[in-house]
Amino acid sequence: MKKNYRHTSFIFLFVLLLIFATTFSIISVDARKHHHTKKSKIHHKHKKQQKNGDGNKAPNCTNSPSPALSPSPSPSHGFYPTQSPIFNIISFGAKGDGVTDDTKALDAAWEAACKVQGATLEIPTEFQFLINPITLQGPCMPNFVFQVDGIILAPPKVGSWPKSSLFQWLNVKWMYNFTIQGTGTLDGQGYNWWKLSQIDYFQVMKKSKNTPDVKPTVLRFYGSYNVTIRDIKIINSPQCHLKFDNSKGVKINNVTISAPEISPNTDGIHLQNTQDVEIHHSNIGTGDDCISIQTGCSNIHVHHLNCGPGHGISLGGLGKDKSVACVSDIIVDNVNLQSTMYGARIKTWQGGVGIVKNISFTNIQVSNVKVPIMIDQYYCDKHVCKNQTGAVEISNVKFNQIIGTYSTKPIHLACSNSIPCTDVDLIDIQLKPSTNYRGINQLGLCWNSYGKSQAPLLPSSMDYCVRRGSGLVRGISRSHEHVCL
């Protein structure tokens, strides 16, 4: 009896263990199924969110994104590379036919892209976008790229420009870590502005109830930092092509700027109150200065540049209407100038205050340039200007390895009677008359300039162009330095 009881107990225990094992196995399988189903649902839901976005088909980053595109979250494990969100102007209603006004589309695309870090606003190739004067305002999220591969056109009719927008066409304000790049073109369509005489100009504006005395710049930056412009073309501006005001940390690379030689006041790049600038490996040919450096500029480096036609590389005009002018630490090297009016030039108005110092023009190749070397402290853009005793001080200027041909005269140093130019160095200057030479004085003008000269010098009479004894006259204008501190 006792044996049977033990046998029965053993069988009962075995059955219990069998039931428990079976139940655990079923629970484990169900748990795995549930976990797999939950993962699938989450994955499906994530895919659905990616597909639907805000209810529309998912945008293709290489084509036309949705206007409501928002930044994608970074992958938690970092297995997949992130892509910058692209905002294509076509997605915001632009026609791109060169006739329809696409200003609102550009404004909307800018506003959307501005809010996203690393965004790209795309102007696609093979389209032309007519844009009226517009302000593209920041600050925006960092690393914003304006990708210009198509053509952006300014309004061609002079009378259609609002009076309030005559200073600039594309006005970029308060941008940080910002890039404009691409294979496209900003076309100012300035032909109608150039051909108007002063009388015709005011008649046209009078009909449109506007009486301005200015013409617009194609692209102007104000209060911006760490800006890069590369690879694009800027052409046919009514006036300046590219301007920087009150900015810092600017890089311009592989840019082409062009306008006909007869186009008036169409400076290529105009800098004012801007520091830490590098301009290199670019081509500029306009109806005025290839590069114009104005007051408030320092630490500017221009190199590997082709300039012409135009008026050369200019500092100034500075000190107009007795204003204060401060320019320092400018380096211009490895520049080719072809058939320009001037080469390396500093120009100041009589009566100005301030100082221009630490300027270097080195390795400048000139071909058929009217006046390759110039300091003019009697600058005047009228037929007659009033004589004044004050002047912007000019000191520590180096002209080194200026080589090539001139068509009028090799040098023009006209320094102020009251404040001489000091520490002006002429080193390795080799200038010959070009085949177009029409001058009668192969030396040029040299007046009240102090410094040193170093052979080789051609023409050899240039050795007498700067007088020794800079130290004796340098103290005369020391009072000017404090205004630029």
Tab-separated table of C-alpha atoms in Angstrom:
chain	number	residue	atom	x	y	z
A	1	MET	CA	0.000	0.000	0.000
A	2	LYS	CA	2.819	2.288	0.950
A	3	LYS	CA	4.603	1.373	-2.277
A	4	ASN	CA	1.569	2.221	-4.378
A	5	TYR	CA	1.212	5.574	-2.606
A	6	ARG	CA	4.816	6.464	-3.384
A	7	HIS	CA	4.416	5.393	-6.968
A	8	THR	CA	1.255	7.485	-7.338
A	9	SER	CA	2.980	10.534	-5.778
A	10	PHE	CA	5.871	10.209	-8.203
A	11	ILE	CA	3.504	10.089	-11.189
A	12	PHE	CA	1.570	13.144	-9.885
A	13	LEU	CA	4.785	15.150	-9.437
A	14	PHE	CA	5.956	14.227	-12.924
A	15	VAL	CA	2.640	15.416	-14.429
A	16	LEU	CA	2.880	18.736	-12.538
A	17	LEU	CA	6.391	19.346	-13.840
A	18	LEU	CA	5.293	18.510	-17.375
A	19	ILE	CA	2.359	20.966	-17.167
A	20	PHE	CA	4.596	23.719	-15.742
A	21	ALA	CA	7.216	23.282	-18.473
A	22	THR	CA	4.590	23.353	-21.205
A	23	THR	CA	2.958	26.494	-19.775
A	24	PHE	CA	6.320	28.307	-19.440
A	25	SER	CA	7.170	27.446	-23.014
A	26	ILE	CA	3.838	28.820	-24.283
A	27	ILE	CA	4.263	32.021	-22.233
A	28	SER	CA	7.814	32.514	-23.579
A	29	VAL	CA	6.649	32.054	-27.168
A	30	ASP	CA	3.783	34.494	-26.631
A	31	ALA	CA	6.109	37.000	-25.021
A	32	ARG	CA	8.490	36.807	-27.977
A	33	LYS	CA	5.594	37.155	-30.389
A	34	HIS	CA	4.281	40.144	-28.484
A	35	HIS	CA	7.718	41.767	-28.412
A	36	HIS	CA	8.195	41.158	-32.146
A	37	THR	CA	4.695	42.473	-32.917
A	38	LYS	CA	5.331	45.596	-30.828
A	39	LYS	CA	8.654	46.240	-32.590
A	40	SER	CA	7.008	45.745	-35.971
A	41	LYS	CA	4.262	48.172	-35.080
A	42	ILE	CA	6.724	50.756	-33.876
A	43	HIS	CA	8.869	50.291	-36.986
A	44	HIS	CA	5.777	50.470	-39.203
A	45	LYS	CA	4.571	53.551	-37.373
A	46	HIS	CA	7.986	55.207	-37.803
A	47	LYS	CA	7.977	54.385	-41.504
A	48	LYS	CA	4.455	55.707	-41.809
A	49	GLN	CA	5.483	58.975	-40.122
A	50	GLN	CA	8.428	59.287	-42.481
A	51	LYS	CA	6.200	58.628	-45.440
A	52	ASN	CA	3.330	60.885	-44.484
A	53	GLY	CA	5.138	63.795	-42.778
A	54	ASP	CA	2.401	66.390	-42.394
A	55	GLY	CA	-0.043	64.369	-44.442
A	56	ASN	CA	1.738	64.666	-47.799
A	57	LYS	CA	4.067	62.342	-49.635
A	58	ALA	CA	7.567	62.241	-48.184
A	59	PRO	CA	9.861	64.812	-49.773
A	60	ASN	CA	12.844	63.754	-51.808
A	61	CYS	CA	15.875	65.648	-50.455
A	62	THR	CA	17.416	65.838	-53.922
A	63	ASN	CA	14.276	67.141	-55.604
A	64	SER	CA	11.360	69.103	-54.135
A	65	PRO	CA	10.756	68.996	-50.376
A	66	SER	CA	7.541	69.908	-48.620
A	67	PRO	CA	7.289	73.509	-47.401
A	68	ALA	CA	6.563	72.120	-43.900
A	69	LEU	CA	9.779	70.075	-43.791
A	70	SER	CA	11.248	69.840	-40.291
A	71	PRO	CA	14.655	68.515	-39.230
A	72	SER	CA	14.914	64.752	-38.865
A	73	PRO	CA	15.973	63.454	-35.418
A	74	SER	CA	19.447	61.991	-35.241
A	75	PRO	CA	19.572	58.156	-35.229
A	76	SER	CA	19.999	56.836	-31.682
A	77	HIS	CA	22.806	54.448	-32.643
A	78	GLY	CA	24.432	56.613	-35.310
A	79	PHE	CA	24.269	53.880	-37.945
A	80	TYR	CA	22.843	56.123	-40.688
A	81	PRO	CA	24.384	59.403	-41.982
A	82	THR	CA	22.182	62.471	-41.598
A	83	GLN	CA	21.369	64.698	-44.585
A	84	SER	CA	20.776	68.433	-44.524
A	85	PRO	CA	17.116	69.257	-45.176
A	86	ILE	CA	16.663	70.920	-48.561
A	87	PHE	CA	14.102	73.647	-49.211
A	88	ASN	CA	13.547	73.968	-52.945
A	89	ILE	CA	12.011	77.288	-54.007
A	90	ILE	CA	9.794	75.444	-56.515
A	91	SER	CA	8.071	73.697	-53.588
A	92	PHE	CA	7.014	77.080	-52.258
A	93	GLY	CA	5.141	78.088	-55.398
A	94	ALA	CA	7.890	79.586	-57.580
A	95	LYS	CA	7.337	79.297	-61.350
A	96	GLY	CA	10.915	79.837	-62.458
A	97	ASP	CA	9.932	81.148	-65.890
A	98	GLY	CA	11.796	84.455	-65.611
A	99	VAL	CA	8.560	86.437	-65.988
A	100	THR	CA	6.373	85.562	-63.002
A	101	ASP	CA	7.186	87.355	-59.752
A	102	ASP	CA	8.681	84.665	-57.478
A	103	THR	CA	9.499	86.988	-54.580
A	104	LYS	CA	6.888	85.530	-52.196
A	105	ALA	CA	8.135	82.007	-52.858
A	106	LEU	CA	11.718	82.995	-52.029
A	107	ASP	CA	10.557	84.765	-48.878
A	108	ALA	CA	8.580	81.708	-47.730
A	109	ALA	CA	11.435	79.316	-48.499
A	110	TRP	CA	13.871	81.528	-46.602
A	111	GLU	CA	11.577	81.743	-43.573
A	112	ALA	CA	11.184	77.952	-43.448
A	113	ALA	CA	14.867	77.137	-43.977
A	114	CYS	CA	15.966	79.774	-41.482
A	115	LYS	CA	14.477	77.744	-38.628
A	116	VAL	CA	16.388	74.530	-39.381
A	117	GLN	CA	20.013	73.894	-38.516
A	118	GLY	CA	22.093	72.927	-41.545
A	119	ALA	CA	19.295	73.771	-43.985
A	120	THR	CA	19.844	74.335	-47.713
A	121	LEU	CA	17.659	76.748	-49.656
A	122	GLU	CA	17.885	75.568	-53.247
A	123	ILE	CA	17.557	77.647	-56.412
A	124	PRO	CA	17.499	74.805	-58.946
A	125	THR	CA	19.322	74.794	-62.250
A	126	GLU	CA	17.573	75.361	-65.599
A	127	PHE	CA	15.137	77.854	-64.037
A	128	GLN	CA	15.060	81.663	-63.994
A	129	PHE	CA	13.447	83.402	-61.035
A	130	LEU	CA	12.307	87.007	-61.218
A	131	ILE	CA	12.737	88.468	-57.732
A	132	ASN	CA	11.792	91.980	-56.638
A	133	PRO	CA	13.867	93.754	-53.962
A	134	ILE	CA	13.827	91.623	-50.820
A	135	THR	CA	15.384	91.501	-47.353
A	136	LEU	CA	16.599	88.041	-46.329
A	137	GLN	CA	16.869	88.470	-42.601
A	138	GLY	CA	18.422	86.484	-39.804
A	139	PRO	CA	19.583	85.455	-37.401
A	140	CYS	CA	18.949	81.928	-38.620
A	141	MET	CA	20.033	78.526	-37.369
A	142	PRO	CA	23.744	77.832	-38.012
A	143	ASN	CA	25.223	76.403	-41.216
A	144	PHE	CA	22.511	77.741	-43.504
A	145	VAL	CA	23.417	77.246	-47.199
A	146	PHE	CA	21.861	79.272	-50.023
A	147	GLN	CA	22.475	77.003	-53.024
A	148	VAL	CA	22.166	79.049	-56.226
A	149	ASP	CA	22.337	76.808	-59.294
A	150	GLY	CA	19.703	78.599	-61.368
A	151	ILE	CA	19.426	82.260	-62.366
A	152	ILE	CA	17.941	84.966	-60.158
A	153	LEU	CA	16.819	88.056	-62.095
A	154	ALA	CA	16.317	91.599	-60.831
A	155	PRO	CA	13.429	93.711	-62.199
A	156	PRO	CA	14.575	95.090	-65.562
A	157	LYS	CA	12.456	98.271	-65.535
A	158	VAL	CA	13.921	101.205	-63.619
A	159	GLY	CA	10.536	102.718	-62.796
A	160	SER	CA	9.240	99.508	-61.216
A	161	TRP	CA	11.641	99.695	-58.261
A	162	PRO	CA	10.099	101.033	-55.025
A	163	LYS	CA	11.855	104.116	-53.676
A	164	SER	CA	12.498	102.370	-50.352
A	165	SER	CA	14.429	99.552	-52.052
A	166	LEU	CA	16.837	101.471	-54.237
A	167	PHE	CA	19.930	100.873	-52.100
A	168	GLN	CA	20.043	97.140	-52.693
A	169	TRP	CA	18.248	94.304	-54.455
A	170	LEU	CA	19.074	91.264	-52.286
A	171	ASN	CA	19.604	92.556	-48.758
A	172	VAL	CA	20.997	89.985	-46.310
A	173	LYS	CA	20.973	91.024	-42.642
A	174	TRP	CA	22.273	89.533	-39.396
A	175	MET	CA	23.406	86.172	-40.703
A	176	TYR	CA	25.917	83.917	-38.921
A	177	ASN	CA	27.739	80.858	-40.317
A	178	PHE	CA	26.088	81.363	-43.675
A	179	THR	CA	27.138	80.246	-47.167
A	180	ILE	CA	26.067	81.245	-50.667
A	181	GLN	CA	27.368	78.816	-53.275
A	182	GLY	CA	26.511	77.157	-56.559
A	183	THR	CA	26.895	77.272	-60.307
A	184	GLY	CA	24.137	79.835	-60.819
A	185	THR	CA	23.946	83.576	-61.430
A	186	LEU	CA	22.633	86.701	-59.758
A	187	ASP	CA	21.744	89.005	-62.657
A	188	GLY	CA	21.096	92.648	-61.767
A	189	GLN	CA	19.872	93.456	-65.307
A	190	GLY	CA	21.373	96.924	-65.019
A	191	TYR	CA	21.326	97.882	-68.702
A	192	ASN	CA	18.444	100.307	-68.358
A	193	TRP	CA	20.096	101.973	-65.372
A	194	TRP	CA	23.383	102.535	-67.216
A	195	LYS	CA	21.991	103.951	-70.423
A	196	LEU	CA	19.904	106.612	-68.730
A	197	SER	CA	21.422	110.047	-68.633
A	198	GLN	CA	20.977	111.924	-65.366
A	199	ILE	CA	18.050	113.863	-66.860
A	200	ASP	CA	16.352	110.774	-68.252
A	201	TYR	CA	16.889	108.973	-64.955
A	202	PHE	CA	15.040	111.600	-62.942
A	203	GLN	CA	12.271	111.798	-65.559
A	204	VAL	CA	11.640	108.074	-65.320
A	205	MET	CA	11.587	108.175	-61.530
A	206	LYS	CA	9.360	111.242	-61.527
A	207	LYS	CA	6.732	109.339	-63.495
A	208	SER	CA	6.794	106.609	-60.863
A	209	LYS	CA	6.517	109.257	-58.107
A	210	ASN	CA	10.053	108.527	-56.929
A	211	THR	CA	13.036	110.874	-57.025
A	212	PRO	CA	16.044	108.866	-55.757
A	213	ASP	CA	19.670	109.704	-56.348
A	214	VAL	CA	21.012	106.179	-55.791
A	215	LYS	CA	21.119	102.919	-57.694
A	216	PRO	CA	20.849	99.456	-56.180
A	217	THR	CA	23.559	96.974	-55.267
A	218	VAL	CA	22.878	93.374	-56.335
A	219	LEU	CA	23.860	91.620	-53.087
A	220	ARG	CA	24.469	93.437	-49.828
A	221	PHE	CA	25.348	92.001	-46.407
A	222	TYR	CA	24.843	93.905	-43.183
A	223	GLY	CA	25.848	92.902	-39.655
A	224	SER	CA	26.834	89.386	-40.679
A	225	TYR	CA	29.599	87.070	-39.434
A	226	ASN	CA	31.408	84.042	-40.829
A	227	VAL	CA	29.982	84.378	-44.322
A	228	THR	CA	31.272	82.340	-47.278
A	229	ILE	CA	30.523	83.090	-50.920
A	230	ARG	CA	31.890	80.722	-53.529
A	231	ASP	CA	31.547	79.614	-57.151
A	232	ILE	CA	28.592	81.848	-58.126
A	233	LYS	CA	28.404	84.587	-60.753
A	234	ILE	CA	27.181	88.125	-60.070
A	235	ILE	CA	26.624	90.178	-63.195
A	236	ASN	CA	25.253	93.439	-64.592
A	237	SER	CA	24.512	95.301	-61.390
A	238	PRO	CA	22.925	98.755	-61.629
A	239	GLN	CA	25.702	99.853	-59.263
A	240	CYS	CA	27.875	97.796	-56.835
A	241	HIS	CA	27.757	94.049	-57.295
A	242	LEU	CA	28.656	92.712	-53.843
A	243	LYS	CA	28.805	94.836	-50.687
A	244	PHE	CA	29.625	94.108	-47.047
A	245	ASP	CA	28.740	96.590	-44.291
A	246	ASN	CA	29.555	96.106	-40.586
A	247	SER	CA	30.497	92.465	-41.052
A	248	LYS	CA	33.312	90.184	-39.967
A	249	GLY	CA	34.846	86.889	-41.050
A	250	VAL	CA	34.140	86.918	-44.814
A	251	LYS	CA	35.514	84.420	-47.342
A	252	ILE	CA	34.997	84.909	-51.093
A	253	ASN	CA	36.363	82.205	-53.356
A	254	ASN	CA	36.088	81.352	-57.067
A	255	VAL	CA	33.517	84.051	-57.735
A	256	THR	CA	32.989	85.725	-61.115
A	257	ILE	CA	31.747	89.326	-61.186
A	258	SER	CA	31.229	91.070	-64.497
A	259	ALA	CA	29.663	94.107	-66.114
A	260	PRO	CA	30.598	96.082	-69.249
A	261	GLU	CA	33.456	98.557	-69.016
A	262	ILE	CA	31.028	101.367	-69.862
A	263	SER	CA	28.737	100.605	-66.905
A	264	PRO	CA	29.202	103.466	-64.379
A	265	ASN	CA	30.002	102.910	-60.685
A	266	THR	CA	29.620	99.147	-60.903
A	267	ASP	CA	32.226	98.196	-58.276
A	268	GLY	CA	32.886	94.473	-58.035
A	269	ILE	CA	33.313	94.006	-54.252
A	270	HIS	CA	32.796	96.911	-51.861
A	271	LEU	CA	33.888	96.605	-48.218
A	272	GLN	CA	32.959	99.062	-45.473
A	273	ASN	CA	33.374	98.738	-41.686
A	274	THR	CA	34.245	95.085	-42.280
A	275	GLN	CA	37.160	93.063	-40.892
A	276	ASP	CA	38.848	89.688	-41.398
A	277	VAL	CA	38.177	89.202	-45.104
A	278	GLU	CA	39.787	86.870	-47.635
A	279	ILE	CA	39.074	87.263	-51.355
A	280	HIS	CA	40.868	84.851	-53.655
A	281	HIS	CA	40.920	82.896	-56.912
A	282	SER	CA	38.216	85.047	-58.466
A	283	ASN	CA	37.635	87.014	-61.672
A	284	ILE	CA	36.283	90.556	-61.613
A	285	GLY	CA	35.707	92.890	-64.541
A	286	THR	CA	33.389	95.911	-64.252
A	287	GLY	CA	33.049	99.624	-64.993
A	288	ASP	CA	34.640	100.708	-61.696
A	289	ASP	CA	36.886	99.331	-58.937
A	290	CYS	CA	37.325	95.573	-58.976
A	291	ILE	CA	37.651	95.810	-55.198
A	292	SER	CA	36.871	98.926	-53.169
A	293	ILE	CA	38.023	99.064	-49.525
A	294	GLN	CA	36.457	101.827	-47.448
A	295	THR	CA	36.696	103.157	-43.914
A	296	GLY	CA	36.508	100.789	-40.955
A	297	CYS	CA	38.214	97.922	-42.798
A	298	SER	CA	41.159	95.945	-41.434
A	299	ASN	CA	42.822	92.557	-41.870
A	300	ILE	CA	41.868	92.183	-45.536
A	301	HIS	CA	43.718	89.700	-47.762
A	302	VAL	CA	43.182	89.753	-51.529
A	303	HIS	CA	45.135	87.227	-53.573
A	304	HIS	CA	45.128	85.252	-56.820
A	305	LEU	CA	42.674	87.595	-58.466
A	306	ASN	CA	42.138	88.605	-62.090
A	307	CYS	CA	40.929	92.186	-62.467
A	308	GLY	CA	39.859	93.928	-65.664
A	309	PRO	CA	38.307	95.860	-67.122
A	310	GLY	CA	37.760	98.349	-64.332
A	311	HIS	CA	39.585	100.776	-62.065
A	312	GLY	CA	41.858	98.309	-60.275
A	313	ILE	CA	42.189	97.583	-56.547
A	314	SER	CA	41.347	100.738	-54.567
A	315	LEU	CA	41.441	101.916	-50.976
A	316	GLY	CA	38.969	104.808	-50.828
A	317	GLY	CA	37.883	107.436	-51.558
A	318	LEU	CA	38.405	108.170	-47.892
A	319	GLY	CA	37.692	111.252	-45.787
A	320	LYS	CA	34.942	112.812	-47.877
A	321	ASP	CA	33.260	115.845	-46.271
A	322	LYS	CA	35.899	115.921	-43.507
A	323	SER	CA	34.868	112.481	-42.290
A	324	VAL	CA	37.024	110.088	-40.268
A	325	ALA	CA	38.688	107.267	-42.224
A	326	CYS	CA	40.492	104.308	-40.628
A	327	VAL	CA	41.959	101.519	-42.779
A	328	SER	CA	44.771	99.150	-41.763
A	329	ASP	CA	46.448	95.808	-42.384
A	330	ILE	CA	45.571	95.281	-46.038
A	331	ILE	CA	47.478	92.720	-48.121
A	332	VAL	CA	47.041	92.461	-51.882
A	333	ASP	CA	49.230	89.904	-53.643
A	334	ASN	CA	49.366	87.690	-56.716
A	335	VAL	CA	46.952	89.827	-58.715
A	336	ASN	CA	46.724	90.255	-62.494
A	337	LEU	CA	45.350	93.537	-63.863
A	338	GLN	CA	44.443	93.722	-67.540
A	339	SER	CA	43.560	97.019	-69.298
A	340	THR	CA	42.388	98.716	-66.119
A	341	MET	CA	42.455	102.449	-65.409
A	342	TYR	CA	44.553	102.035	-62.266
A	343	GLY	CA	46.467	99.232	-60.620
A	344	ALA	CA	47.172	99.507	-56.884
A	345	ARG	CA	45.531	102.722	-55.682
A	346	ILE	CA	44.927	104.707	-52.482
A	347	LYS	CA	42.644	107.737	-52.856
A	348	THR	CA	41.608	110.259	-50.201
A	349	TRP	CA	39.636	113.483	-50.193
A	350	GLN	CA	41.142	116.736	-48.959
A	351	GLY	CA	40.058	117.720	-45.463
A	352	GLY	CA	39.580	114.192	-44.121
A	353	VAL	CA	40.773	112.839	-40.774
A	354	GLY	CA	42.182	109.434	-39.811
A	355	ILE	CA	44.882	107.072	-40.962
A	356	VAL	CA	45.666	104.486	-43.640
A	357	LYS	CA	48.507	102.241	-42.518
A	358	ASN	CA	50.173	98.851	-43.002
A	359	ILE	CA	49.263	98.375	-46.658
A	360	SER	CA	51.078	95.911	-48.936
A	361	PHE	CA	50.739	95.493	-52.694
A	362	THR	CA	53.007	92.596	-53.715
A	363	ASN	CA	53.529	90.597	-56.911
A	364	ILE	CA	51.127	92.591	-59.056
A	365	GLN	CA	51.190	91.875	-62.793
A	366	VAL	CA	49.893	94.742	-64.932
A	367	SER	CA	49.163	94.770	-68.643
A	368	ASN	CA	48.217	97.972	-70.462
A	369	VAL	CA	47.182	99.635	-67.196
A	370	LYS	CA	46.951	103.437	-67.416
A	371	VAL	CA	48.554	104.156	-64.009
A	372	PRO	CA	49.789	101.028	-62.170
A	373	ILE	CA	50.841	102.728	-58.885
A	374	MET	CA	48.838	105.556	-57.317
A	375	ILE	CA	48.460	107.483	-54.077
A	376	ASP	CA	46.142	110.442	-54.603
A	377	GLN	CA	45.355	112.664	-51.625
A	378	TYR	CA	43.618	115.172	-53.868
A	379	TYR	CA	40.884	112.837	-55.043
A	380	CYS	CA	37.881	114.597	-56.556
A	381	ASP	CA	34.994	113.117	-58.526
A	382	LYS	CA	33.889	116.516	-59.838
A	383	HIS	CA	35.445	119.000	-62.221
A	384	VAL	CA	36.586	121.220	-59.335
A	385	CYS	CA	36.957	120.541	-55.599
A	386	LYS	CA	37.797	123.068	-52.895
A	387	ASN	CA	41.376	123.047	-51.621
A	388	GLN	CA	41.645	122.052	-47.941
A	389	THR	CA	44.610	121.698	-45.611
A	390	GLY	CA	43.614	118.573	-43.656
A	391	ALA	CA	44.166	115.043	-44.948
A	392	VAL	CA	43.939	111.408	-44.000
A	393	GLU	CA	47.403	110.248	-42.945
A	394	ILE	CA	49.030	107.564	-45.106
A	395	SER	CA	51.947	105.545	-43.730
A	396	ASN	CA	53.736	102.210	-44.099
A	397	VAL	CA	52.713	101.405	-47.667
A	398	LYS	CA	54.698	98.890	-49.678
A	399	PHE	CA	54.669	98.520	-53.457
A	400	ASN	CA	56.729	95.401	-54.183
A	401	GLN	CA	57.177	93.539	-57.487
A	402	ILE	CA	54.829	95.620	-59.599
A	403	ILE	CA	55.717	94.378	-63.065
A	404	GLY	CA	54.294	94.881	-66.576
A	405	THR	CA	53.165	97.668	-68.907
A	406	TYR	CA	51.403	101.021	-68.550
A	407	SER	CA	49.575	103.163	-71.102
A	408	THR	CA	49.721	106.639	-69.478
A	409	LYS	CA	52.339	106.833	-66.701
A	410	PRO	CA	53.952	104.315	-64.344
A	411	ILE	CA	53.361	106.067	-61.022
A	412	HIS	CA	51.390	108.890	-59.416
A	413	LEU	CA	52.180	109.813	-55.802
A	414	ALA	CA	50.354	113.039	-54.927
A	415	CYS	CA	50.560	113.394	-51.147
A	416	SER	CA	49.133	116.207	-49.055
A	417	ASN	CA	51.142	119.384	-48.578
A	418	SER	CA	50.244	119.483	-44.894
A	419	ILE	CA	50.490	115.752	-44.074
A	420	PRO	CA	53.059	113.897	-46.201
A	421	CYS	CA	52.920	110.185	-46.984
A	422	THR	CA	55.525	108.337	-44.889
A	423	ASP	CA	57.255	104.961	-45.083
A	424	VAL	CA	56.286	104.418	-48.695
A	425	ASP	CA	58.512	101.691	-50.137
A	426	LEU	CA	59.124	101.084	-53.843
A	427	ILE	CA	60.790	97.694	-54.314
A	428	ASP	CA	61.429	95.834	-57.568
A	429	ILE	CA	59.233	97.983	-59.800
A	430	GLN	CA	59.577	97.111	-63.507
A	431	LEU	CA	57.159	99.027	-65.693
A	432	LYS	CA	57.466	99.644	-69.430
A	433	PRO	CA	55.235	101.581	-71.844
A	434	SER	CA	52.650	99.404	-73.550
A	435	THR	CA	51.949	99.437	-77.275
A	436	ASN	CA	49.026	101.749	-76.450
A	437	TYR	CA	51.233	104.249	-74.618
A	438	ARG	CA	50.102	107.824	-75.286
A	439	GLY	CA	51.863	109.665	-72.463
A	440	ILE	CA	54.713	112.145	-72.608
A	441	ASN	CA	56.097	111.755	-69.070
A	442	GLN	CA	57.506	108.315	-68.374
A	443	LEU	CA	58.177	109.105	-64.705
A	444	GLY	CA	54.774	110.379	-63.628
A	445	LEU	CA	54.057	112.566	-60.617
A	446	CYS	CA	55.827	112.245	-57.249
A	447	TRP	CA	54.985	114.775	-54.538
A	448	ASN	CA	55.695	114.947	-50.789
A	449	SER	CA	56.167	111.207	-50.316
A	450	TYR	CA	58.833	109.779	-47.982
A	451	GLY	CA	60.222	106.279	-47.819
A	452	LYS	CA	62.796	104.123	-49.574
A	453	SER	CA	63.363	102.585	-52.973
A	454	GLN	CA	65.166	99.381	-53.845
A	455	ALA	CA	66.406	98.159	-57.226
A	456	PRO	CA	65.541	96.970	-59.726
A	457	LEU	CA	63.511	100.056	-60.651
A	458	LEU	CA	62.212	100.770	-64.138
A	459	PRO	CA	62.035	103.511	-65.160
A	460	SER	CA	65.204	104.243	-63.177
A	461	SER	CA	64.085	107.806	-62.418
A	462	MET	CA	61.536	106.257	-60.026
A	463	ASP	CA	64.388	106.076	-57.518
A	464	TYR	CA	63.784	109.778	-56.836
A	465	CYS	CA	60.050	109.372	-56.315
A	466	VAL	CA	60.260	108.868	-52.549
A	467	ARG	CA	62.443	111.030	-50.343
A	468	ARG	CA	64.527	109.824	-47.430
A	469	GLY	CA	63.800	110.963	-43.896
A	470	SER	CA	60.359	109.569	-43.056
A	471	GLY	CA	61.186	109.807	-39.360
A	472	LEU	CA	61.576	113.575	-39.524
A	473	VAL	CA	58.061	114.162	-40.843
A	474	ARG	CA	56.199	111.269	-39.217
A	475	GLY	CA	55.476	113.248	-36.041
A	476	ILE	CA	53.482	115.874	-37.931
A	477	SER	CA	50.339	113.748	-38.135
A	478	ARG	CA	50.523	111.721	-34.912
A	479	SER	CA	47.341	113.431	-33.736
A	480	HIS	CA	45.365	111.464	-36.348
A	481	GLU	CA	46.057	108.063	-34.808
A	482	HIS	CA	43.835	108.492	-31.730
A	483	VAL	CA	40.674	108.839	-33.840
A	484	CYS	CA	41.137	105.281	-35.147
A	485	LEU	CA	41.780	103.556	-31.821
